[in-house]
CSV table of C-alpha atoms in Angstrom, one decimal:
chain,number,residue,atom,x,y,z
A,283,UNK,CA,152.4,24.7,227.8
A,284,UNK,CA,154.1,21.8,229.5
A,285,UNK,CA,152.6,19.0,227.4
A,286,UNK,CA,150.4,17.7,230.1
A,287,UNK,CA,153.3,17.0,232.4
A,288,UNK,CA,153.5,18.1,236.0
A,289,UNK,CA,154.4,21.7,236.5
A,290,UNK,CA,158.1,22.1,237.3
A,291,UNK,CA,157.4,24.8,240.0
A,292,UNK,CA,154.2,23.9,241.9
A,293,UNK,CA,154.4,26.9,244.1
A,294,UNK,CA,153.6,29.0,241.1
A,295,UNK,CA,150.7,26.8,240.0
A,296,UNK,CA,148.2,29.6,240.6
A,297,UNK,CA,149.7,31.8,237.9
A,298,UNK,CA,151.0,29.0,235.6
A,299,UNK,CA,147.5,27.5,235.5
A,300,UNK,CA,145.6,30.8,235.3
A,301,UNK,CA,143.5,31.5,232.2
A,302,UNK,CA,142.4,35.1,232.3
A,303,UNK,CA,139.1,35.8,230.6
A,304,UNK,CA,139.1,39.6,230.4
A,305,UNK,CA,141.6,42.4,229.8
A,306,UNK,CA,141.9,43.4,233.5
A,307,UNK,CA,142.6,39.9,234.6
A,308,UNK,CA,145.2,39.6,231.9
A,309,UNK,CA,147.0,42.8,233.0
A,310,UNK,CA,147.1,41.6,236.6
A,311,UNK,CA,148.4,38.2,235.7
A,312,UNK,CA,151.1,39.5,233.4
A,313,UNK,CA,152.2,41.9,236.1
A,314,UNK,CA,152.4,39.1,238.6
A,315,UNK,CA,154.3,36.9,236.3
A,316,UNK,CA,156.8,39.6,235.6
A,317,UNK,CA,157.2,40.3,239.3
A,318,UNK,CA,157.8,36.6,240.1
A,319,UNK,CA,160.1,36.1,237.1
A,320,UNK,CA,162.2,39.1,238.1
A,321,UNK,CA,162.4,37.8,241.7
A,322,UNK,CA,163.5,34.4,240.5
A,323,UNK,CA,166.1,35.9,238.2
A,324,UNK,CA,167.5,38.0,241.1
A,325,UNK,CA,167.9,34.8,243.1
A,326,UNK,CA,169.7,33.2,240.2
A,327,UNK,CA,166.9,30.7,239.8
A,328,UNK,CA,167.1,31.0,236.1
A,329,UNK,CA,165.0,27.9,235.2
A,330,UNK,CA,162.2,29.2,237.4
A,331,UNK,CA,162.5,32.6,235.8
A,332,UNK,CA,162.4,31.1,232.3
A,333,UNK,CA,159.2,29.2,233.1
A,334,UNK,CA,157.5,32.3,234.4
A,335,UNK,CA,158.5,34.5,231.5
A,336,UNK,CA,157.4,31.8,229.1
A,337,UNK,CA,153.9,31.8,230.7
A,338,UNK,CA,153.8,35.6,230.4
A,339,UNK,CA,154.7,35.4,226.7
A,340,UNK,CA,152.1,32.7,226.2
A,341,UNK,CA,149.1,34.5,227.8
A,342,UNK,CA,150.2,37.9,226.4
A,343,UNK,CA,149.9,37.1,222.7
A,344,UNK,CA,146.5,38.8,222.6
A,345,UNK,CA,148.1,42.1,223.6
A,346,UNK,CA,151.6,42.1,222.1
A,347,UNK,CA,152.3,45.7,223.2
A,348,UNK,CA,151.9,44.8,226.9
A,349,UNK,CA,155.6,44.4,227.8
A,350,UNK,CA,155.9,41.5,225.4
A,351,UNK,CA,159.3,42.7,224.2
A,352,UNK,CA,160.5,42.9,227.8
A,353,UNK,CA,159.5,39.3,228.5
A,354,UNK,CA,161.5,38.1,225.5
A,355,UNK,CA,164.5,40.2,226.7
A,356,UNK,CA,164.2,38.8,230.2
A,357,UNK,CA,163.9,35.2,229.0
A,358,UNK,CA,166.9,35.8,226.8
A,359,UNK,CA,168.9,36.8,229.9
A,360,UNK,CA,167.7,33.7,231.8
A,361,UNK,CA,168.5,31.3,229.0
A,362,UNK,CA,171.9,32.9,228.4
A,363,UNK,CA,172.7,32.4,232.1
A,364,UNK,CA,171.6,28.7,231.7
A,365,UNK,CA,173.9,28.1,228.7
A,366,UNK,CA,171.0,28.1,226.2
A,367,UNK,CA,172.8,30.6,223.9
A,368,UNK,CA,170.9,29.7,220.7
A,369,UNK,CA,167.5,30.1,222.4
A,370,UNK,CA,168.7,33.3,224.1
A,371,UNK,CA,169.6,34.7,220.7
A,372,UNK,CA,166.1,33.8,219.3
A,373,UNK,CA,164.5,35.7,222.2
A,374,UNK,CA,166.7,38.7,221.7
A,375,UNK,CA,165.8,38.8,218.0
A,376,UNK,CA,162.1,38.5,218.9
A,377,UNK,CA,162.4,41.4,221.4
A,378,UNK,CA,164.0,43.7,218.8
A,379,UNK,CA,161.4,42.6,216.2
A,380,UNK,CA,158.7,44.0,218.6
A,381,UNK,CA,160.6,47.1,219.6
A,382,UNK,CA,163.7,48.3,217.8
A,383,UNK,CA,164.2,51.2,220.2
A,384,UNK,CA,164.5,48.9,223.3
A,385,UNK,CA,168.2,49.3,224.0
A,386,UNK,CA,168.4,46.4,226.4
A,387,UNK,CA,167.3,44.1,223.6
A,388,UNK,CA,170.5,44.9,221.8
A,389,UNK,CA,172.4,44.2,225.0
A,390,UNK,CA,170.8,40.8,225.3
A,391,UNK,CA,171.5,40.0,221.7
A,392,UNK,CA,175.2,40.9,222.2
A,393,UNK,CA,175.4,38.7,225.3
A,394,UNK,CA,173.9,35.7,223.4
A,395,UNK,CA,176.4,36.3,220.5
A,396,UNK,CA,179.2,36.5,222.9
A,397,UNK,CA,178.2,33.2,224.5
A,398,UNK,CA,178.2,31.7,221.0
A,399,UNK,CA,181.8,33.1,220.5
A,400,UNK,CA,180.6,35.3,217.6
A,401,UNK,CA,182.6,38.2,219.0
A,402,UNK,CA,182.7,40.4,215.8
A,403,UNK,CA,178.9,40.3,215.5
A,404,UNK,CA,178.4,41.0,219.2
A,405,UNK,CA,180.8,44.0,218.9
A,406,UNK,CA,178.8,45.4,216.0
A,407,UNK,CA,175.6,45.1,218.0
A,408,UNK,CA,177.0,46.8,221.1
A,409,UNK,CA,178.5,49.6,219.1
A,410,UNK,CA,175.2,50.3,217.5
A,411,UNK,CA,173.4,50.3,220.9
A,412,UNK,CA,176.2,52.5,222.3
A,413,UNK,CA,175.2,55.1,219.6
A,414,UNK,CA,171.7,55.1,221.2
A,415,UNK,CA,173.1,55.6,224.7
A,416,UNK,CA,176.6,57.0,224.5
A,417,UNK,CA,176.9,57.5,228.3
A,418,UNK,CA,176.0,53.8,229.1
A,419,UNK,CA,179.1,52.5,231.0
A,420,UNK,CA,178.0,48.9,230.6
A,421,UNK,CA,178.2,49.2,226.9
A,422,UNK,CA,181.6,50.8,227.0
A,423,UNK,CA,183.0,48.0,229.2
A,424,UNK,CA,181.4,45.4,226.9
A,425,UNK,CA,182.9,47.0,223.8
A,426,UNK,CA,186.4,46.9,225.3
A,427,UNK,CA,185.9,43.2,226.3
A,428,UNK,CA,184.6,42.2,222.9
A,429,UNK,CA,187.4,44.0,221.0
A,430,UNK,CA,189.9,42.0,223.1
A,431,UNK,CA,188.1,38.7,222.5
A,432,UNK,CA,187.7,39.3,218.8
A,433,UNK,CA,191.4,40.2,218.4
A,434,UNK,CA,192.5,37.0,220.3
A,435,UNK,CA,190.1,34.9,218.2
A,436,UNK,CA,191.5,36.4,215.0
A,437,UNK,CA,195.1,35.7,216.1
A,438,UNK,CA,194.2,32.2,217.1
A,439,UNK,CA,192.7,31.6,213.6
A,440,UNK,CA,195.9,32.6,211.9
A,441,UNK,CA,197.9,30.0,213.7
A,442,UNK,CA,198.1,26.5,212.1
A,443,UNK,CA,196.6,23.9,214.3
A,444,UNK,CA,199.2,22.1,216.4
A,445,UNK,CA,200.1,18.6,215.3
A,446,UNK,CA,198.9,16.0,217.8
A,447,UNK,CA,201.7,14.6,219.9
A,448,UNK,CA,202.3,10.8,219.8
A,449,UNK,CA,201.2,9.2,223.0
A,450,UNK,CA,204.2,8.2,225.1
A,451,UNK,CA,204.9,4.5,225.2
A,452,UNK,CA,204.6,3.0,228.6
A,453,UNK,CA,207.0,0.2,229.4
A,454,UNK,CA,206.8,-2.0,232.5
A,455,UNK,CA,210.2,-2.4,234.1
A,456,UNK,CA,211.5,-4.1,237.1
A,457,UNK,CA,213.2,-2.5,240.1
A,458,UNK,CA,217.0,-3.1,240.0
A,459,UNK,CA,219.7,-2.6,242.5
A,460,UNK,CA,221.0,0.9,242.7
A,461,UNK,CA,224.5,-0.4,243.2
A,462,UNK,CA,224.8,-1.5,239.6
A,463,UNK,CA,226.8,0.3,237.0
A,464,UNK,CA,225.9,3.8,235.8
A,465,UNK,CA,224.3,2.4,232.7
A,466,UNK,CA,221.7,-0.1,233.8
A,467,UNK,CA,219.1,-1.9,231.8
A,468,UNK,CA,216.0,-3.9,232.5
A,469,UNK,CA,213.9,-6.3,230.4
A,470,UNK,CA,210.3,-5.3,229.6
A,471,UNK,CA,207.5,-7.8,229.4
A,472,UNK,CA,207.4,-7.7,225.6
A,473,UNK,CA,211.2,-8.3,225.4
A,474,UNK,CA,212.0,-4.6,224.8
A,475,UNK,CA,215.1,-3.4,226.6
A,476,UNK,CA,214.9,-0.1,228.6
A,477,UNK,CA,218.2,1.6,229.3
A,478,UNK,CA,218.6,4.2,232.1
A,479,UNK,CA,221.7,6.4,231.7
A,480,UNK,CA,221.2,8.9,234.5
A,481,UNK,CA,223.5,7.7,237.3
A,482,UNK,CA,221.4,9.4,240.0
A,483,UNK,CA,218.2,7.4,239.2
A,484,UNK,CA,219.8,4.1,238.4
A,485,UNK,CA,217.9,1.4,240.4
A,486,UNK,CA,214.9,3.7,241.1
A,487,UNK,CA,211.5,3.7,239.6
A,488,UNK,CA,208.9,6.5,240.2
A,489,UNK,CA,206.6,5.5,243.0
A,490,UNK,CA,209.0,3.1,244.8
A,491,UNK,CA,211.7,3.6,247.4
A,492,UNK,CA,214.4,1.5,249.2
A,493,UNK,CA,214.2,1.2,253.0
A,494,UNK,CA,217.3,1.2,255.3
A,495,UNK,CA,217.2,-2.6,255.4
A,496,UNK,CA,217.5,-2.8,251.7
A,497,UNK,CA,213.8,-3.7,251.0
A,498,UNK,CA,212.0,-2.0,248.1
A,499,UNK,CA,208.5,-0.8,248.8
A,500,UNK,CA,206.0,1.7,247.5
A,501,UNK,CA,206.6,5.4,248.1
A,502,UNK,CA,203.4,5.7,250.2
A,503,UNK,CA,204.3,2.9,252.6
A,504,UNK,CA,205.4,4.6,255.8
A,505,UNK,CA,206.8,2.4,258.4
A,506,UNK,CA,207.9,3.8,261.8
A,507,UNK,CA,211.5,3.4,262.7
A,508,UNK,CA,212.6,2.2,266.1
A,509,UNK,CA,213.7,5.8,266.9
A,510,UNK,CA,210.3,7.2,265.9
A,511,UNK,CA,208.5,4.6,268.0
A,512,UNK,CA,210.7,5.5,271.0
A,513,UNK,CA,209.9,9.2,270.6
A,514,UNK,CA,206.1,8.7,270.3
A,515,UNK,CA,206.0,6.4,273.3
A,516,UNK,CA,203.1,4.2,274.4
A,517,UNK,CA,199.9,5.8,273.2
A,518,UNK,CA,197.5,2.9,273.9
A,519,UNK,CA,194.3,3.9,275.9
A,520,UNK,CA,194.6,3.2,279.6
A,521,UNK,CA,191.8,2.7,282.2
A,522,UNK,CA,191.5,5.4,284.8
A,523,UNK,CA,191.5,3.4,288.1
A,524,UNK,CA,190.8,6.4,290.4
A,525,UNK,CA,187.6,8.3,289.4
A,526,UNK,CA,188.7,11.3,291.6
A,527,UNK,CA,191.5,12.0,289.1
A,528,UNK,CA,188.9,13.3,286.5
A,529,UNK,CA,186.9,16.4,287.7
A,530,UNK,CA,183.5,16.6,286.0
A,531,UNK,CA,180.6,18.9,286.3
A,532,UNK,CA,177.0,18.0,286.0
A,533,UNK,CA,175.0,19.7,283.3
A,534,UNK,CA,171.6,20.9,284.2
A,535,UNK,CA,169.0,19.7,281.7
A,536,UNK,CA,171.1,16.9,280.3
A,537,UNK,CA,170.7,13.2,280.6
A,538,UNK,CA,172.2,11.1,283.4
A,539,UNK,CA,175.2,10.1,281.3
A,540,UNK,CA,176.0,13.6,280.0
A,541,UNK,CA,178.0,14.8,283.0
A,542,UNK,CA,181.0,16.0,281.1
A,543,UNK,CA,179.7,19.3,280.0
A,544,UNK,CA,179.4,18.1,276.4
A,545,UNK,CA,176.9,18.3,273.6
A,546,UNK,CA,173.6,16.4,273.7
A,547,UNK,CA,170.6,16.5,271.4
A,548,UNK,CA,167.1,15.0,271.7
A,549,UNK,CA,164.9,14.5,268.7
A,550,UNK,CA,161.5,16.2,269.0
A,551,UNK,CA,160.4,15.8,265.4
A,552,UNK,CA,157.5,13.4,266.0
A,553,UNK,CA,156.1,15.5,268.8
A,554,UNK,CA,156.5,18.7,266.8
A,555,UNK,CA,154.7,17.4,263.7
A,556,UNK,CA,151.8,16.1,265.8
A,557,UNK,CA,151.5,19.3,267.7
A,558,UNK,CA,151.6,21.5,264.6
A,559,UNK,CA,148.9,19.5,262.9
A,560,UNK,CA,146.7,19.6,266.0
A,561,UNK,CA,147.1,23.4,266.5
A,562,UNK,CA,146.6,24.4,262.9
A,563,UNK,CA,143.9,22.0,261.7
A,564,UNK,CA,140.5,23.7,261.9
A,565,UNK,CA,141.7,27.2,262.4
A,566,UNK,CA,138.9,29.5,261.4
A,567,UNK,CA,138.4,33.3,261.2
A,568,UNK,CA,136.3,36.0,259.4
A,569,UNK,CA,137.5,37.0,256.0
A,570,UNK,CA,137.5,40.6,257.1
A,571,UNK,CA,137.2,42.6,253.8
A,572,UNK,CA,134.2,40.7,252.7
A,573,UNK,CA,131.5,38.8,254.5
A,574,UNK,CA,132.4,35.2,255.1
A,575,UNK,CA,134.8,32.9,256.9
A,576,UNK,CA,137.9,31.0,256.1
A,577,UNK,CA,139.0,27.7,257.6
A,578,UNK,CA,142.0,25.4,257.5
A,579,UNK,CA,140.8,22.1,256.2
A,580,UNK,CA,144.1,20.2,256.4
A,581,UNK,CA,147.8,20.3,256.9
A,582,UNK,CA,149.9,18.7,254.2
A,583,UNK,CA,153.5,18.3,253.0
A,584,UNK,CA,154.8,18.7,256.6
A,585,UNK,CA,158.5,18.1,256.3
A,586,UNK,CA,161.4,19.0,258.6
A,587,UNK,CA,162.7,18.3,262.0
A,588,UNK,CA,162.9,19.6,265.6
A,589,UNK,CA,165.2,18.9,268.4
A,590,UNK,CA,166.4,20.2,271.8
A,591,UNK,CA,170.1,20.6,272.2
A,592,UNK,CA,172.0,20.9,275.5
A,593,UNK,CA,175.2,22.8,275.0
A,594,UNK,CA,177.3,23.8,278.1
A,595,UNK,CA,174.3,23.7,280.4
A,596,UNK,CA,172.0,25.6,278.1
A,597,UNK,CA,169.1,24.3,276.2
A,598,UNK,CA,168.5,25.3,272.6
A,599,UNK,CA,165.2,24.7,270.9
A,600,UNK,CA,165.6,24.1,267.2
A,601,UNK,CA,163.0,23.5,264.5
A,602,UNK,CA,162.8,23.9,260.8
A,603,UNK,CA,159.6,22.9,258.9
A,604,UNK,CA,157.9,23.5,255.6
A,605,UNK,CA,154.2,22.7,255.2
A,606,UNK,CA,151.0,23.8,253.5
A,607,UNK,CA,147.6,24.7,255.0
A,608,UNK,CA,144.7,23.8,252.7
A,609,UNK,CA,142.0,26.4,253.2
A,610,UNK,CA,138.4,26.9,252.2
A,611,UNK,CA,136.6,30.2,252.3
A,612,UNK,CA,132.8,30.3,252.5
A,613,UNK,CA,131.2,33.5,251.3
A,614,UNK,CA,127.9,35.1,252.4
A,615,UNK,CA,126.2,33.9,249.2
A,616,UNK,CA,127.1,30.3,250.0
A,617,UNK,CA,129.9,30.0,247.4
A,618,UNK,CA,133.3,28.8,248.3
A,619,UNK,CA,136.9,29.5,247.3
A,620,UNK,CA,139.8,27.1,247.9
A,621,UNK,CA,143.4,28.1,248.5
A,622,UNK,CA,146.6,27.2,250.2
A,623,UNK,CA,148.9,29.0,252.7
A,624,UNK,CA,152.3,27.6,252.2
A,625,UNK,CA,155.0,28.0,254.8
A,626,UNK,CA,158.3,27.8,252.9
A,627,UNK,CA,160.5,28.3,255.9
A,628,UNK,CA,159.1,28.0,259.4
A,629,UNK,CA,162.2,27.8,261.6
A,630,UNK,CA,163.3,28.7,265.1
A,631,UNK,CA,165.7,31.4,263.9
A,632,UNK,CA,163.0,33.3,262.0
A,633,UNK,CA,161.6,34.6,265.3
A,634,UNK,CA,158.0,34.3,264.1
A,635,UNK,CA,158.7,36.0,260.7
A,636,UNK,CA,158.1,33.0,258.6
A,637,UNK,CA,158.4,32.9,254.8
A,638,UNK,CA,154.9,32.2,253.4
A,639,UNK,CA,153.3,32.0,250.0
A,640,UNK,CA,149.6,32.3,249.2
A,641,UNK,CA,148.0,30.3,246.4
A,642,UNK,CA,144.4,31.0,245.3
A,643,UNK,CA,143.8,29.5,241.8
A,644,UNK,CA,140.7,31.6,241.2
A,645,UNK,CA,142.5,34.9,242.1
A,646,UNK,CA,142.7,36.0,238.5
A,647,UNK,CA,139.2,34.8,237.5
A,648,UNK,CA,136.8,36.2,240.1
A,649,UNK,CA,136.3,39.0,242.6
A,650,UNK,CA,135.7,36.4,245.3
A,651,UNK,CA,139.1,34.8,244.5
A,652,UNK,CA,140.8,38.1,244.8
A,653,UNK,CA,139.1,38.9,248.1
A,654,UNK,CA,140.1,35.5,249.6
A,655,UNK,CA,143.7,36.0,248.3
A,656,UNK,CA,143.9,39.4,250.1
A,657,UNK,CA,142.5,37.9,253.3
A,658,UNK,CA,145.2,35.1,253.2
A,659,UNK,CA,148.0,37.5,252.2
A,660,UNK,CA,147.7,40.3,254.8
A,661,UNK,CA,149.6,39.4,258.0
A,662,UNK,CA,147.2,41.6,260.0
A,663,UNK,CA,144.0,39.9,258.7
A,664,UNK,CA,142.0,37.9,261.2
A,665,UNK,CA,142.9,34.6,259.6
A,666,UNK,CA,146.6,35.2,259.5
A,667,UNK,CA,146.5,36.6,263.0
A,668,UNK,CA,144.9,33.4,264.3
A,669,UNK,CA,147.4,31.2,262.4
A,670,UNK,CA,150.3,33.2,263.9
A,671,UNK,CA,148.8,32.8,267.4
A,672,UNK,CA,148.7,29.0,267.0
A,673,UNK,CA,152.3,28.9,265.8
A,674,UNK,CA,153.3,31.0,268.8
A,675,UNK,CA,151.5,28.5,271.0
A,676,UNK,CA,153.6,25.8,269.4
A,677,UNK,CA,156.8,27.6,270.3
A,678,UNK,CA,155.6,28.1,273.9
A,679,UNK,CA,154.8,24.5,274.3
A,680,UNK,CA,158.1,23.5,272.7
A,681,UNK,CA,160.0,25.7,275.2
A,682,UNK,CA,158.2,24.0,278.0
A,683,UNK,CA,160.3,20.9,277.8
């Protein structure tokens, strides 16, 4: 599908690489692709949605009646939002070719035509769809908008194109004394004479000004007058000879120099990464639903930072990480299933409710893969519970500083 190149969204590699071998696996995969595609579209991640819908269309060719027209309509919406109006129109036409009763397909086609500024055609499509759903308020609003756009387009077409204006000729002139006569002239570099007849601007050139002492300078040159300097006074920094003049308060938890009740931050990233790897590596637990165990075999892609900030005498423990736990499940029959538990947002403000994603490539190919995926997905499973306990231990140790 992607010509051998790296997948653009690796966190969806489990579904983008899946090759279902039976009808049930196909249905489950198509449903999952639709769910993820819709979620991406809602988040306005249109490129991500386009990739997921494209995969659904690709694997669904063996069963064209399984929501295939919906995938074309959804991909049309994604492409239209991305500015791919021509491709969006192709998808809308493909949708209607599969199901001419799908009203949303007409809406997607109208949107694509509107993006292409083919307002009359778009209006005809929407009016046809409006006949299928007369009470649809979205269609009514779009009809009004398209009529207005079509009318403006027609009026603009009637008008003759405006003649391009000749570019103004820029002539370099010298600044002259404003005390000269009301009709002054200067000599340009090329020998062309420029005459200024306006008495109020004689001797002035845009971007220049004359100072009180008669000097001509740029408009942006701002020199303080003696009066302004007198009003401002002496603002140079001065050494405080008597330390008792400044009253300071020591901040508990801060360093020796931070006695002014200000902000201080200590980088804890190195400690946090080492601690997380130590706590999570080797975590093992029963699968739960089926006989077997699952174990964390490695921590990878650990990115982020951690710090302790002291603000007005109070410590704040801040961390924000993303990482992946490589896992291997060993079943009772000796077979194994690999997967990943990806933490997309493990941060201090999540209060333990971290954003995770489970990837088990064999989920759509075997019962064992589905069982392992379930064990890794359920927050209450023995494995996820153990991982949560280790992360809680990390937070406790962090707060011990």
